[in-house]
CSV table of C-alpha atoms and ligand atoms in Angstrom, one decimal:
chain,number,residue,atom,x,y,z
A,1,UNK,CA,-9.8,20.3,74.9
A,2,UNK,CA,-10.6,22.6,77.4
A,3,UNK,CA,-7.1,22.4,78.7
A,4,UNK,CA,-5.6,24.9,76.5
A,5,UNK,CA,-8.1,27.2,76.9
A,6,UNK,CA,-8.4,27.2,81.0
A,7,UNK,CA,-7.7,30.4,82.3
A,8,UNK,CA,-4.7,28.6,84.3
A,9,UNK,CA,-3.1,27.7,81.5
A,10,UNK,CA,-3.8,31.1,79.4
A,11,UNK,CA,-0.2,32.1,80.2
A,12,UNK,CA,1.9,29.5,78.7
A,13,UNK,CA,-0.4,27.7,76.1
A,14,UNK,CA,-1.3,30.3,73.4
A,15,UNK,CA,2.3,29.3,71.8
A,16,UNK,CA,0.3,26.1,71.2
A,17,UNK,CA,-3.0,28.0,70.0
A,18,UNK,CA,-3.2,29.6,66.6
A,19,UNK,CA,-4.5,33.0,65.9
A,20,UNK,CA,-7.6,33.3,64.0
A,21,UNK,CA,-5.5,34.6,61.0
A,22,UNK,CA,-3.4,31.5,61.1
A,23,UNK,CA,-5.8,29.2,61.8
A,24,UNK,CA,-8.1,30.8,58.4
A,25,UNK,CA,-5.4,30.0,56.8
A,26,UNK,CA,-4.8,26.4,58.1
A,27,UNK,CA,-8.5,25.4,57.7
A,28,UNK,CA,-8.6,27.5,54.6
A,29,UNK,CA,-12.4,29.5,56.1
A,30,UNK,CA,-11.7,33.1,56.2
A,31,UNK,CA,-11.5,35.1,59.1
A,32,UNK,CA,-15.0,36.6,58.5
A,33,UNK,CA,-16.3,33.0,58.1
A,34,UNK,CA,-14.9,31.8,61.8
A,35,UNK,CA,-16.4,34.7,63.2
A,36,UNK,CA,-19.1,33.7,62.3
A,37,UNK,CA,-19.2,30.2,62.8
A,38,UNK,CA,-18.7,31.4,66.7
A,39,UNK,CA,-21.6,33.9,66.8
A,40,UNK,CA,-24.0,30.8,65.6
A,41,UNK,CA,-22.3,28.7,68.4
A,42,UNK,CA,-21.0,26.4,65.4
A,43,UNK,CA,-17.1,26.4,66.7
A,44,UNK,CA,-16.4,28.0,69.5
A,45,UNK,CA,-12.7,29.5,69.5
A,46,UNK,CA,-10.5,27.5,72.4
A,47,UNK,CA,-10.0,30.5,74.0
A,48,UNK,CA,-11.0,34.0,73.7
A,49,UNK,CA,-8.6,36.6,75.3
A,50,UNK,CA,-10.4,38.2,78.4
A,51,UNK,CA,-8.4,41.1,77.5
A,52,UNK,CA,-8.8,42.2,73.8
A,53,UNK,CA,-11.3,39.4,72.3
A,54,UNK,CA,-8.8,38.1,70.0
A,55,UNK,CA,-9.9,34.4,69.0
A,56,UNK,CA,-7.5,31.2,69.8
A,57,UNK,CA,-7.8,28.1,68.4
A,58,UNK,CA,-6.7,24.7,68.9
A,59,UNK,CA,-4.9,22.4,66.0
A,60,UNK,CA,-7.1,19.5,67.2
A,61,UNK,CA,-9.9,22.2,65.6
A,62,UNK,CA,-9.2,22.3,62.4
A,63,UNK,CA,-10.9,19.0,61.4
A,64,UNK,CA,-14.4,20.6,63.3
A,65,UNK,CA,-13.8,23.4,61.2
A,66,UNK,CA,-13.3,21.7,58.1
A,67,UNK,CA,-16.1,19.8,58.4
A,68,UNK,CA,-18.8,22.6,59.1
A,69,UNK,CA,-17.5,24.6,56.1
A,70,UNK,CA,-18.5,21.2,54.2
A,71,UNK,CA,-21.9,20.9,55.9
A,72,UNK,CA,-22.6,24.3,54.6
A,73,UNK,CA,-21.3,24.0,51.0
A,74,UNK,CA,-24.0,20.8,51.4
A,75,UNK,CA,-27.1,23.5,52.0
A,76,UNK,CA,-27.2,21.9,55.9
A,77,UNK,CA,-29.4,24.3,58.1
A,78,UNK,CA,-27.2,26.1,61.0
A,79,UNK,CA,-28.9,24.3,63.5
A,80,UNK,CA,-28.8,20.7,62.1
A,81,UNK,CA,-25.3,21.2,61.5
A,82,UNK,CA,-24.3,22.5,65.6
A,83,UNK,CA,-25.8,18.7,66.5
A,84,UNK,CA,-23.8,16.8,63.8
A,85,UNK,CA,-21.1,18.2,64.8
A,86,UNK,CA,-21.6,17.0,68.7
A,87,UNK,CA,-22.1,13.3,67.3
A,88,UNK,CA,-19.2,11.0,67.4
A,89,UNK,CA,-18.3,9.9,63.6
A,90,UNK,CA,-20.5,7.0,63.0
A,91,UNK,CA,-23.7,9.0,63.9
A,92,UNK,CA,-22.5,11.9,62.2
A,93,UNK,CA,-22.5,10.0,58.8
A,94,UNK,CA,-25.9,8.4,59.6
A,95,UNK,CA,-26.9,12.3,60.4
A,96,UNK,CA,-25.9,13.3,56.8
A,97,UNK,CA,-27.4,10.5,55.1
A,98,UNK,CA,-30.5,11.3,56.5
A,99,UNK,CA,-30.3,14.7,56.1
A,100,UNK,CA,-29.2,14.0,52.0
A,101,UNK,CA,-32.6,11.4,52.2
A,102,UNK,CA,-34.8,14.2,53.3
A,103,UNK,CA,-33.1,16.7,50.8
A,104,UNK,CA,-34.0,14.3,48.1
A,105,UNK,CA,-37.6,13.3,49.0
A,106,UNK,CA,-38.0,17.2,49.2
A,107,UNK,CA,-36.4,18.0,45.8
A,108,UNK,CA,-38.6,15.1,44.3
A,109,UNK,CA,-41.8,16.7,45.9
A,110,UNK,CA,-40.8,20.4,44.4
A,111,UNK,CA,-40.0,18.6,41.5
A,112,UNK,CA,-43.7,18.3,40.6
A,113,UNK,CA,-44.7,21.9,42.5
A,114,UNK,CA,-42.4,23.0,40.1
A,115,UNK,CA,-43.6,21.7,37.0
A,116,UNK,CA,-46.9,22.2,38.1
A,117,UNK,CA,-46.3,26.2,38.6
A,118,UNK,CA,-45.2,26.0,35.3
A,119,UNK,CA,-47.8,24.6,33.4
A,120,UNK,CA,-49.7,27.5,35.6
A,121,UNK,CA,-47.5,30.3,34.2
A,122,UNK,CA,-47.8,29.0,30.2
A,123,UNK,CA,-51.5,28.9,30.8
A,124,UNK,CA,-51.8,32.3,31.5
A,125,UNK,CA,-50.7,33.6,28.3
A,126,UNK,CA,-53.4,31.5,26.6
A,127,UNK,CA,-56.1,31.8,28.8
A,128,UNK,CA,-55.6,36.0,28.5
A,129,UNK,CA,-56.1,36.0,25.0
A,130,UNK,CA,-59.0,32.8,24.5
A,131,UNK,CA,-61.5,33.1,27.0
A,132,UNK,CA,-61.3,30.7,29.5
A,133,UNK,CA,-63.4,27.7,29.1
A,134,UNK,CA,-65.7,27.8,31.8
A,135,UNK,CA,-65.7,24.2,34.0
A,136,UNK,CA,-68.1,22.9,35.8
A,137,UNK,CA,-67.1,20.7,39.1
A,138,UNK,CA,-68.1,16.8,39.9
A,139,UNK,CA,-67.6,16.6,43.2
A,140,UNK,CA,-68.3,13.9,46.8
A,141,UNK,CA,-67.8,14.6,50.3
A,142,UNK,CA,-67.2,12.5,53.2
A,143,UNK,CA,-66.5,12.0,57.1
A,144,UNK,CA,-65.5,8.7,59.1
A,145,UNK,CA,-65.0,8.8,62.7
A,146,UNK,CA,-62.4,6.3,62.6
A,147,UNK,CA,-61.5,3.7,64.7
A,148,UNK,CA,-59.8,5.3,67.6
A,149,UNK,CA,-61.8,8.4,68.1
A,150,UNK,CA,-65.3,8.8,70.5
A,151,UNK,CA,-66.2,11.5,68.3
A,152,UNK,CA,-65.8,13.0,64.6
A,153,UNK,CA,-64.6,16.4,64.2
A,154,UNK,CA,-63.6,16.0,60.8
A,155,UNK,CA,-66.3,18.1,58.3
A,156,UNK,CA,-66.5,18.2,54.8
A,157,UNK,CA,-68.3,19.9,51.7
A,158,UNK,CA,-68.8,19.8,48.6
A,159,UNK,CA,-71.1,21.9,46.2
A,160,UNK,CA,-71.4,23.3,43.0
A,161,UNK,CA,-68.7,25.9,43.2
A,162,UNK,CA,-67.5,25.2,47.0
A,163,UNK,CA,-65.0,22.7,48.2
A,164,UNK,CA,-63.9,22.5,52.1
A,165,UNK,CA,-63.2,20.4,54.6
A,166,UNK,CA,-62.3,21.2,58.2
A,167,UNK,CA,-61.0,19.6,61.4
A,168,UNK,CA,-62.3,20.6,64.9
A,169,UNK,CA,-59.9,20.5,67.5
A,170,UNK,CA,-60.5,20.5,72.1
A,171,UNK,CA,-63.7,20.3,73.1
A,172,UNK,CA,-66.3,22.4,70.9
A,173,UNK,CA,-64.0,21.6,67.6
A,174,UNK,CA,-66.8,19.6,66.0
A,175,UNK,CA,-69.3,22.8,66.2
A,176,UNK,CA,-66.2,25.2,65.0
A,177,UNK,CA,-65.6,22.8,61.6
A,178,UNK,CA,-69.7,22.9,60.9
A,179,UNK,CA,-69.8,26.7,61.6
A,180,UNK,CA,-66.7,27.7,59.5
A,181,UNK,CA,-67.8,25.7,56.5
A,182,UNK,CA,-71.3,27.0,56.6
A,183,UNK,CA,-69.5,30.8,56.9
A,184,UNK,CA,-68.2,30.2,53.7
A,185,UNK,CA,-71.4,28.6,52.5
A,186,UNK,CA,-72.9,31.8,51.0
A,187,UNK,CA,-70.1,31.8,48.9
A,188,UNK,CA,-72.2,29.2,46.4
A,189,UNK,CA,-74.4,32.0,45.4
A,190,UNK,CA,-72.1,34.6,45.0
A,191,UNK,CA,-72.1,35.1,40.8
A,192,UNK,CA,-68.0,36.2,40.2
A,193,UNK,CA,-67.8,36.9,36.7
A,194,UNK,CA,-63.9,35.6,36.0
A,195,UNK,CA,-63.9,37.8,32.9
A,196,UNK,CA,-63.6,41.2,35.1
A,197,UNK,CA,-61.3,39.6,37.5
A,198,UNK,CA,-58.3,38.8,35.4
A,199,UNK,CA,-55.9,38.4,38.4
A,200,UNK,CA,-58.5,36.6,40.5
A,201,UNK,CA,-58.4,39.3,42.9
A,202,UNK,CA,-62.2,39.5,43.7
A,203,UNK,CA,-62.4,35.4,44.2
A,204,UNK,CA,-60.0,36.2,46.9
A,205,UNK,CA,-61.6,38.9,48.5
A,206,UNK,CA,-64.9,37.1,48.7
A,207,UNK,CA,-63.1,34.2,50.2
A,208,UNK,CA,-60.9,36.4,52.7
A,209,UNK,CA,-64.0,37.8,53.7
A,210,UNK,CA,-65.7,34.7,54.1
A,211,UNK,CA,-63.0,33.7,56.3
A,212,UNK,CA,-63.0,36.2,58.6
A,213,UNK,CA,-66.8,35.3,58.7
A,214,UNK,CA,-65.8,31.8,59.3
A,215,UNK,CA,-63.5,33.3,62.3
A,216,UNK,CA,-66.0,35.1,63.9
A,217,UNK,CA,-68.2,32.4,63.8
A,218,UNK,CA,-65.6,29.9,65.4
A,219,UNK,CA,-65.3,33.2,68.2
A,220,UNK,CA,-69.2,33.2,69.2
A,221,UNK,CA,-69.4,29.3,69.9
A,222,UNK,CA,-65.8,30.1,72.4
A,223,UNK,CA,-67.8,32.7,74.1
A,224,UNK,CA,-70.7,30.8,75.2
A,225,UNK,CA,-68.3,28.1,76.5
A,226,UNK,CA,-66.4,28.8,79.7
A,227,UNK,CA,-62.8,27.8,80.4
A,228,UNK,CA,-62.1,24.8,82.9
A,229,UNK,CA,-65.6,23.8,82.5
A,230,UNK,CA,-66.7,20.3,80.3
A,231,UNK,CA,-66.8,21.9,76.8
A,232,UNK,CA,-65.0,24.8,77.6
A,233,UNK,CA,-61.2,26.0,76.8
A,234,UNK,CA,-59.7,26.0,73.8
A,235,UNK,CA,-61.0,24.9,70.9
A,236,UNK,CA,-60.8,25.9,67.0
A,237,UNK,CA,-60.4,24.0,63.6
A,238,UNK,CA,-58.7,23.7,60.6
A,239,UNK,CA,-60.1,24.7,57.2
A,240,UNK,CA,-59.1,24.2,53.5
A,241,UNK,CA,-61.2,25.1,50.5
A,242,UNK,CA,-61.5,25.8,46.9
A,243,UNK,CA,-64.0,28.1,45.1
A,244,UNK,CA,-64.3,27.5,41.8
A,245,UNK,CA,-65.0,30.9,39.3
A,246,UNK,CA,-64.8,30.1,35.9
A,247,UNK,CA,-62.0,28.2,35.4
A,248,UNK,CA,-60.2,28.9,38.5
A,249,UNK,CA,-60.1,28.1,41.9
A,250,UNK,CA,-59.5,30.1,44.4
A,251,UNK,CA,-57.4,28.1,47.9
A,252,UNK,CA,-58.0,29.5,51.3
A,253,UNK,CA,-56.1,27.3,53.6
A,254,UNK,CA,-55.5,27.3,57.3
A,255,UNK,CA,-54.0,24.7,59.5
A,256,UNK,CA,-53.2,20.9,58.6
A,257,UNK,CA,-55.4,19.9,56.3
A,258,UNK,CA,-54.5,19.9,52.7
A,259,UNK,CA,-55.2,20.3,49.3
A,260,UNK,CA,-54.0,18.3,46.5
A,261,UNK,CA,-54.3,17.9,42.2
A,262,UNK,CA,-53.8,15.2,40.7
A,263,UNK,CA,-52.7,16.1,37.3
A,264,UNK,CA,-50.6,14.0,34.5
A,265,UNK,CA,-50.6,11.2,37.3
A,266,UNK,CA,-48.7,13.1,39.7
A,267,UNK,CA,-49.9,14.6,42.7
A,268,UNK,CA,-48.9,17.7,44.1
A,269,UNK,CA,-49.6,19.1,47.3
A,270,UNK,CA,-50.9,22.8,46.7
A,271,UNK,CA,-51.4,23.8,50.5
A,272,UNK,CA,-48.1,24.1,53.4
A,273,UNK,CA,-49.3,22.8,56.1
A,274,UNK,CA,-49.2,25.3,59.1
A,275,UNK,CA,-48.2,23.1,62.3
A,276,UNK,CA,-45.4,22.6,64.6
A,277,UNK,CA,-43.8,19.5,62.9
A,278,UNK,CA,-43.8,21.3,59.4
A,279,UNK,CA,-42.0,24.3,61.0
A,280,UNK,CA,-39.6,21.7,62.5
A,281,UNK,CA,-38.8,20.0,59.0
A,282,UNK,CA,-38.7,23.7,57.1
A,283,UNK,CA,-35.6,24.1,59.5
A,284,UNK,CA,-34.1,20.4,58.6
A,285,UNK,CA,-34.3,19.9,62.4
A,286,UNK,CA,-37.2,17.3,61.5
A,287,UNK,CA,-37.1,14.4,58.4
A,288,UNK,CA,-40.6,14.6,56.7
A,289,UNK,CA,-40.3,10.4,58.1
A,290,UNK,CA,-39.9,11.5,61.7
A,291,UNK,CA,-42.7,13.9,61.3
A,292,UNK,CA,-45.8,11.9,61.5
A,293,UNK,CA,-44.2,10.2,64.9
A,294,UNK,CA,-43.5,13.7,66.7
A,295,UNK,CA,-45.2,13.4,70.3
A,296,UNK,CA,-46.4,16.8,69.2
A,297,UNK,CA,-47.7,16.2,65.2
A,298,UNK,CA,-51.0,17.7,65.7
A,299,UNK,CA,-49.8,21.5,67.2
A,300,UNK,CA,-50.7,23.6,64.6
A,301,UNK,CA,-48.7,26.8,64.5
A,302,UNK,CA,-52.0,28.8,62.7
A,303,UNK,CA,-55.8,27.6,62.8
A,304,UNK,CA,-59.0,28.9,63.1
A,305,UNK,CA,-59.8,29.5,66.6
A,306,UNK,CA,-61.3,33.3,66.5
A,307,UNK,CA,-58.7,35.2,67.6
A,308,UNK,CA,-57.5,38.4,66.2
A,309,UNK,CA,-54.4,36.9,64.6
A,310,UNK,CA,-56.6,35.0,62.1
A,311,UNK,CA,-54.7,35.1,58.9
A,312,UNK,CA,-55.3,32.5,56.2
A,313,UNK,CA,-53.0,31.7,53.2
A,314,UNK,CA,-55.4,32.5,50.0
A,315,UNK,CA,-54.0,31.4,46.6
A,316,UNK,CA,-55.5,31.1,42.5
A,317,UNK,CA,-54.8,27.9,40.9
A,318,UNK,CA,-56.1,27.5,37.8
A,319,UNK,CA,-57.7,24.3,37.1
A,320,UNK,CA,-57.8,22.7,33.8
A,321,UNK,CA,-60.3,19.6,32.9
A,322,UNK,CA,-58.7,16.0,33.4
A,323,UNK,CA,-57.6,17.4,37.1
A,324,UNK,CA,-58.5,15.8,40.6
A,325,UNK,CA,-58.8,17.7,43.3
A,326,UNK,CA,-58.5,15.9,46.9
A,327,UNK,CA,-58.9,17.9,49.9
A,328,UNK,CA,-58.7,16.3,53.3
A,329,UNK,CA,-58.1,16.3,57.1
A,330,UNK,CA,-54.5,14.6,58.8
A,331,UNK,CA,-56.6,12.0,59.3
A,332,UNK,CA,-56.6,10.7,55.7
A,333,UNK,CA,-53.0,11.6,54.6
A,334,UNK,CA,-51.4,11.0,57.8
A,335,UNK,CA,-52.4,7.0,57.7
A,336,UNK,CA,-51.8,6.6,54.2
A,337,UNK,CA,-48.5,7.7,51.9
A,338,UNK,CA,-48.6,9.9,49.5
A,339,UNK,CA,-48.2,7.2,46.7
A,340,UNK,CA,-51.5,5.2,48.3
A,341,UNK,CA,-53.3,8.6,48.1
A,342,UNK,CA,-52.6,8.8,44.5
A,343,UNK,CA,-52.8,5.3,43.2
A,344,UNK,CA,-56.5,5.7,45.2
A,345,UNK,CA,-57.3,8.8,43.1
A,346,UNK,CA,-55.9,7.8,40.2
A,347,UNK,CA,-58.0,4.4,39.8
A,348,UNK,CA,-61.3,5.8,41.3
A,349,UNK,CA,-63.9,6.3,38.5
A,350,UNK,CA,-65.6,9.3,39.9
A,351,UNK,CA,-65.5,11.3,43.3
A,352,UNK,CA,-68.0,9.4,45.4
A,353,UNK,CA,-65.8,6.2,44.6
A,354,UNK,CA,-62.7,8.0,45.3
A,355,UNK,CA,-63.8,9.6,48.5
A,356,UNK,CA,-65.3,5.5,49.4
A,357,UNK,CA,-62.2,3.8,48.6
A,358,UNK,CA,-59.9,6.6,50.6
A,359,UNK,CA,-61.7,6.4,54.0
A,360,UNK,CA,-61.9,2.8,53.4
A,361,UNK,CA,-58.0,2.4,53.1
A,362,UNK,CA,-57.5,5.2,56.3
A,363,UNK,CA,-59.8,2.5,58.4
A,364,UNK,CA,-58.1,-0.9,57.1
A,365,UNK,CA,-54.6,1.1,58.3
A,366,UNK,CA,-55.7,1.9,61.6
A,367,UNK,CA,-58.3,4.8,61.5
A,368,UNK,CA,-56.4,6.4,64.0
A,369,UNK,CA,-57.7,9.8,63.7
A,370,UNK,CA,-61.5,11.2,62.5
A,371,UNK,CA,-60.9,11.0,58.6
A,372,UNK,CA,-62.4,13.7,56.2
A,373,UNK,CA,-62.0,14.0,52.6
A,374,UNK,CA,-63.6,15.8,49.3
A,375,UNK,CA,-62.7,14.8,46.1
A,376,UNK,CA,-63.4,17.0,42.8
A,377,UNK,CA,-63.2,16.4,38.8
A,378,UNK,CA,-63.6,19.7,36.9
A,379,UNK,CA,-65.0,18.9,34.0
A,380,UNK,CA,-65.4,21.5,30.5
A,381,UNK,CA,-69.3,22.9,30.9
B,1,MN,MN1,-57.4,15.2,62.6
């Protein structure tokens, strides 16, 4: 295909080569669109006149064309769509069924976001005008090393009014998880009346500041270690955690752990997990299945590691009684499915038999990782 466009053959083929005009018209994309289409590296013209830039393209083209301005009607990200197009047919179709797969595993998973969000948002009304109903939290906490792992990293609290859990990472990550949970520690005597925070902004200012508390912390044990020594380098954690005022919580999350509620037997993931395989599938260069085999699943894009650029995501969910809250490390979720998770939740009689029975089924499938989980019923007061 290059043979029409050589600069050799630039004298007597354009005959043969369509103008972008005509070739908009053959392929039925507008000019605008083709441009386009070029500038993403998508379909690149045949030839491009040295001269005035005018576009050329090949007849041969119009079925590469025709097929991106499908891909595109289909929601296919830019980049997914520049390799399908550079498969032969057979592994293009098995490209768009898997890409159609992971669109509908995702759709089913923002299904139940969704219709949790909006049993949020019709709460709201109500809860303005009745005073909340203040809960009270059952909660369990646990840590397994696994079976793989020399050490545990993997920390995890649960109190009164304070969830967390937290996953230490290079050498002195076990020290950062303990020191960032007992940063936010303090937070279990802090008294934050819900009724003058009506948009929960206070819970969220105590647990941003608690965080950067918890940073700090994490940036004292680096300096006392020294780089290219044993227990030096780089080293930080994860940490995910709810504090409970009144009837709400409020979700500071960093990292790959996660937070989940189990509510009306589904169970929705309430945290985005900040790592480079979740950045990967947000593009669709990634399927959710290929994730947790990436060679690089556990590079988080954000942690807690004490430098400046700390920023955590900070969230109110409002919890209601009958909920289950599961926080826990990749250790947990990434050697069971989602639907193992929440048959294990959804059977357990209280928290310290859910948070049993979970690191029990991460061990039986392998206990690859340090596992760490907290498991929470709020419960009317
Ligand atoms: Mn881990």
């Amino acid at each position: 295909m290059d043979g029409t466009g050589g600069p050799g053959g630039g004298r007597t083929e354009p005959r043969e080569l369509l103008t972008i005009g005509a070739f908009a018209r053959a392929s039925r994309l507008s000019p605008k669109a083709l441009r386009l289409y070029d500038e993403l590296g998508l379909l690149r013209p045949a030839r491009v006149d040295p001269a005035n830039g005018y576009r050329r393209y090949a007849p041969a083209q119009l079925e590469a064309a025709r097929l991106v301005a499908w891909l595109r009607r289909l929601g296919m990200p830019l980049a997914r769509i520049r390799e399908v197009c550079a498969l032969p047919h057979p592994a293009a179709a098995d490209a768009v069924a898997a890409y159609w797969a992971q669109v509908e595993a995702d759709t089913a998973a923002r299904r139940d976001l969704a219709a949790f969000l909006v049993d949020q948002l019709s709460r709201k009304d109500t809860t303005m005008n009745a005073s909340p109903t203040p809960l009270s939290l059952r909660a369990a906490a646990g840590t397994d090393g696994g079976l793989v792992r020399t050490v545990n990293q993997d920390a995890a609290y649960a109190g009164p009014r304070l969830l967390a859990v937290a996953d230490g990472y290079g050498p002195g990550g076990g020290p950062a998880g303990v020191a960032a949970i007992d940063a936010l520690r303090p937070l279990e005597d802090q008294d934050l009346v819900p009724e003058q925070d009506p948009e929960g902004t206070a819970l969220l200012n105590s647990l941003e500041a608690a965080a950067q508390r918890a940073n700090l912390a994490v940036q004292r044990l680096g300096a006392d270690r020294v780089p290219g020594e044993p227990g030096g380098g780089e080293a930080g954690c994860t940490l995910t955690a709810l504090l409970r005022s009144g009837s709400r919580f409020g979700l500071l999350h960093v990292g790959d752990s996660r937070a989940y509620v189990l509510r009306d037997s589904g169970l929705v993931r309430i945290t985005h997990d900040h790592s480079l395989v979740q950045s990967l599938v947000d593009e669709g260069r990634l399927t959710p299945e290929e994730a947790p085999a990436h060679p690089q699943r556990a590079l988080l894009v954000r942690a807690l590691d004490g430098g400046a650029a700390f920023v955590p995501d900070l969230q109110v969910v409002d919890a209601r009684p009958g909920d289950r809250y599961l926080l826990c490390t990749d250790g947990l979720y990434g050697a069971l499915p989602a639907g193992a998770l929440r048959d294990a939740l959804a059977a357990a009689a209280g928290p310290e038999e859910a948070v049993r029975e979970l690191i029990a089924l991460a061990r039986e499938a392998g206990g690859p990782d340090n596992i760490g989980c907290v498991v929470a019923d709020p419960t009317a007061a």
